XYZ file of C-alpha atoms in Angstrom:
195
model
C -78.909 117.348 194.585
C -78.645 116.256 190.885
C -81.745 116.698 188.545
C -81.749 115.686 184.834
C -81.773 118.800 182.497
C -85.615 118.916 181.836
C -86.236 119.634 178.487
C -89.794 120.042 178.336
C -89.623 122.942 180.771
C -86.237 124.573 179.392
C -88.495 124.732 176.107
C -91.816 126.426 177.877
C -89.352 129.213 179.590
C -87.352 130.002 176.253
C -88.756 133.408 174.935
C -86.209 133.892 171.829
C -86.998 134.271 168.547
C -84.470 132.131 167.059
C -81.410 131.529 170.205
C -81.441 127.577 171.174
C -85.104 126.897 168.948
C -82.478 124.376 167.205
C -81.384 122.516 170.469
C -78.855 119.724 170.250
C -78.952 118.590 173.653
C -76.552 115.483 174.952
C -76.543 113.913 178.457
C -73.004 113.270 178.471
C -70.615 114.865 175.220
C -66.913 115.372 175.178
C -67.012 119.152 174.356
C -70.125 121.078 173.486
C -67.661 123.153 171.289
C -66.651 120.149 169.309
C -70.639 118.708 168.393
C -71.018 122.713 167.499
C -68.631 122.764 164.841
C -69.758 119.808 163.439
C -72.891 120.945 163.695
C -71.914 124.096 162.033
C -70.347 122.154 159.366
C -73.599 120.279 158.236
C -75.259 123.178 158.186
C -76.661 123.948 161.382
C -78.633 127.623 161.474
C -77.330 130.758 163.336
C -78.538 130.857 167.185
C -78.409 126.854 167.217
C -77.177 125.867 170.675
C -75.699 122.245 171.871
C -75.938 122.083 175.384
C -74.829 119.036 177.701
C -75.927 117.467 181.209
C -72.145 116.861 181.775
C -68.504 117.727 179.730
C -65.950 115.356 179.949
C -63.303 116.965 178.012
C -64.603 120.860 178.577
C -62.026 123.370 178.103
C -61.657 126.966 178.649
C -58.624 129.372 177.761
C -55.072 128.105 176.913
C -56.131 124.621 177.373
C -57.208 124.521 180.755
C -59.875 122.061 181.493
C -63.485 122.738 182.630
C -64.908 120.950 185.103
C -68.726 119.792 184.065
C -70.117 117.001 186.520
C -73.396 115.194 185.734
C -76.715 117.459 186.246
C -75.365 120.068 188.275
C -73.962 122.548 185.725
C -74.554 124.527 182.775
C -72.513 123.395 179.630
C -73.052 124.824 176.253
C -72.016 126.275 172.973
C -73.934 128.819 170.729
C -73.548 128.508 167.130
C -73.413 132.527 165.308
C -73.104 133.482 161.709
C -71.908 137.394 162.059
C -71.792 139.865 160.084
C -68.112 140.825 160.329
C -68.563 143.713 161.622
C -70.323 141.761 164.959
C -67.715 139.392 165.747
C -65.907 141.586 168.201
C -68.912 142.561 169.960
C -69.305 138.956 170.814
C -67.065 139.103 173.170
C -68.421 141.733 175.100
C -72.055 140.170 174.782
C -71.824 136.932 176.351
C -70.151 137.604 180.052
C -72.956 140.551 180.139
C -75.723 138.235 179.271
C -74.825 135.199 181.477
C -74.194 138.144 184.096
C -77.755 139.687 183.324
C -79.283 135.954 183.470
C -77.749 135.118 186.597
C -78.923 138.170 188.336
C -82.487 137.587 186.925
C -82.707 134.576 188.227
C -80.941 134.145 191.389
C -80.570 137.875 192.369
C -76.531 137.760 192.441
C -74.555 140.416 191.510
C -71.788 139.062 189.616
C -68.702 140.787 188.066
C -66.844 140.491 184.665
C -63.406 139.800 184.470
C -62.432 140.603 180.773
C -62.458 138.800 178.538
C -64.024 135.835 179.624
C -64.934 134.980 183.480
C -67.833 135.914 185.511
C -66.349 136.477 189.119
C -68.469 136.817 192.302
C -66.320 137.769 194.994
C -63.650 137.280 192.495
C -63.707 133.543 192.086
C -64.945 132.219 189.093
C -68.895 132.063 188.547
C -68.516 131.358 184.820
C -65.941 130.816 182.204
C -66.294 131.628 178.576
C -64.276 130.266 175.357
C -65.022 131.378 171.588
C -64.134 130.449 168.876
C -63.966 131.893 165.067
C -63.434 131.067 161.611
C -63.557 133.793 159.431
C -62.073 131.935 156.392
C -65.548 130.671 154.772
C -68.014 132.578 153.238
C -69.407 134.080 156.544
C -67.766 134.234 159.583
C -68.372 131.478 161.979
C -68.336 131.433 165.659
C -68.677 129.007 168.304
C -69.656 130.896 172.173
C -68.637 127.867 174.772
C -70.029 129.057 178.093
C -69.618 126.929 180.997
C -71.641 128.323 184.107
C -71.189 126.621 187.984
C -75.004 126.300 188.845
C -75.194 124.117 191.938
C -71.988 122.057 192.471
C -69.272 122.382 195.145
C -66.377 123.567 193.834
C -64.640 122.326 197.105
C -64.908 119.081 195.764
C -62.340 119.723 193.648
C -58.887 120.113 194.804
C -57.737 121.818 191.418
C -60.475 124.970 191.303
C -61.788 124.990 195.264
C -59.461 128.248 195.973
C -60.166 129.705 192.411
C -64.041 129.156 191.782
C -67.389 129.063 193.063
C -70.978 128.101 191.918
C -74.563 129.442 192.436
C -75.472 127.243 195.051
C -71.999 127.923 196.973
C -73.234 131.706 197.111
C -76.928 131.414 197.691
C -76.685 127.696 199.558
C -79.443 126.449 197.602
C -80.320 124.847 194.068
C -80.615 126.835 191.285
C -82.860 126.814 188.209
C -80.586 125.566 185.504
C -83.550 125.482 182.857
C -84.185 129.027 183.990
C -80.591 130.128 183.615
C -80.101 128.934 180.366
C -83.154 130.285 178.731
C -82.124 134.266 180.902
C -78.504 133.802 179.001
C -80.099 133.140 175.686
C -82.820 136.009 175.674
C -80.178 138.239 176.800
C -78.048 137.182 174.370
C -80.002 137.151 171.497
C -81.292 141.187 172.364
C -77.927 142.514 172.431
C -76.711 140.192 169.273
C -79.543 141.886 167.892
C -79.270 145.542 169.058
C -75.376 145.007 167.577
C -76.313 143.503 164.215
């Protein structure tokens, strides 16, 4: 069943400091990733997050596309501004903390597959894509995390052998507001601990 990303509660279970206080939130984008940068390039602060109720034009690794239907998923993009010395930690942060998040809310055990999936029974739970620019004056980068919350991936002829959601392991709905504000707590306390 498809609920509407409720923003009013997302906002009463964040407990950050500063991770998605700056929410750009869409119902429908092209590619978090893409209202990131330009976020990013207006100025946006560090821990800013765009999140979306569905992706049409998602992507993960080597161009392969990510499938985001309306209200059922978790879309979104984390805006950082490392210190250099961070930015390859990144990459071990975010599968842990959507893995941490996902186990804090929904009890499931899920497994990494470096760098960037989270696997449960090793079909795809999660997929993660960052990007980097370290040409500016401080390094940039742009943590796209797509998580499966409560679709059916055997809807989809493309990803049905390959991935799985939430709600295909636990055969009910999942907190999505929950979710979201798990990975960004988690986040945000190992970006910190790093830093």
């Amino acid at each position: 069943m498809t609920h509407p990303f409720d923003l009013t509660r997302f906002d009463s279970l964040l407990q950050t400091h500063t991770f998605g206080r700056n929410l750009i939130f869409e119902p429908s984008v092209g590619s978090t990733m893409d209202v990131a940068r330009d976020a990013a390039a207006h100025g946006a602060p560090e821990g800013t997050l765009v999140a979306a109720d569905e992706q049409t034009a998602g992507r993960g690794r080597l161009g392969r596309a990510w499938v985001t239907p309306p209200a059922l998923n978790l879309a979104s993009t984390l805006l950082l501004r490392p210190q250099p010395a961070v930015v390859r930690q990144i990459a071990m942060i975010t599968p842990l903390a959507i893995a941490y998040a996902i186990g804090d809310v929904t009890g499931i055990r899920a497994d990494i597959k470096w760098p960037n999936d989270v696997q449960v029974g090793g079909k795809k739970l999660a997929g993660i894509l960052i990007e980097t620019d370290l040409a500016g004056a401080e390094p940039l980068v742009l943590v796209g995390a797509g998580i499966n919350v409560n679709f059916d991936p055997s809807d989809h002829d493309e990803i049905r052998d390959i991935a799985t959601s939430i709600r295909a392991e636990t055969g009910a709905d999942a907190d999505r507001e929950a979710i979201l504000a798990a990975y960004l707590l988690h986040f945000e306390q190992m970006y910190a601990r790093a830093s």
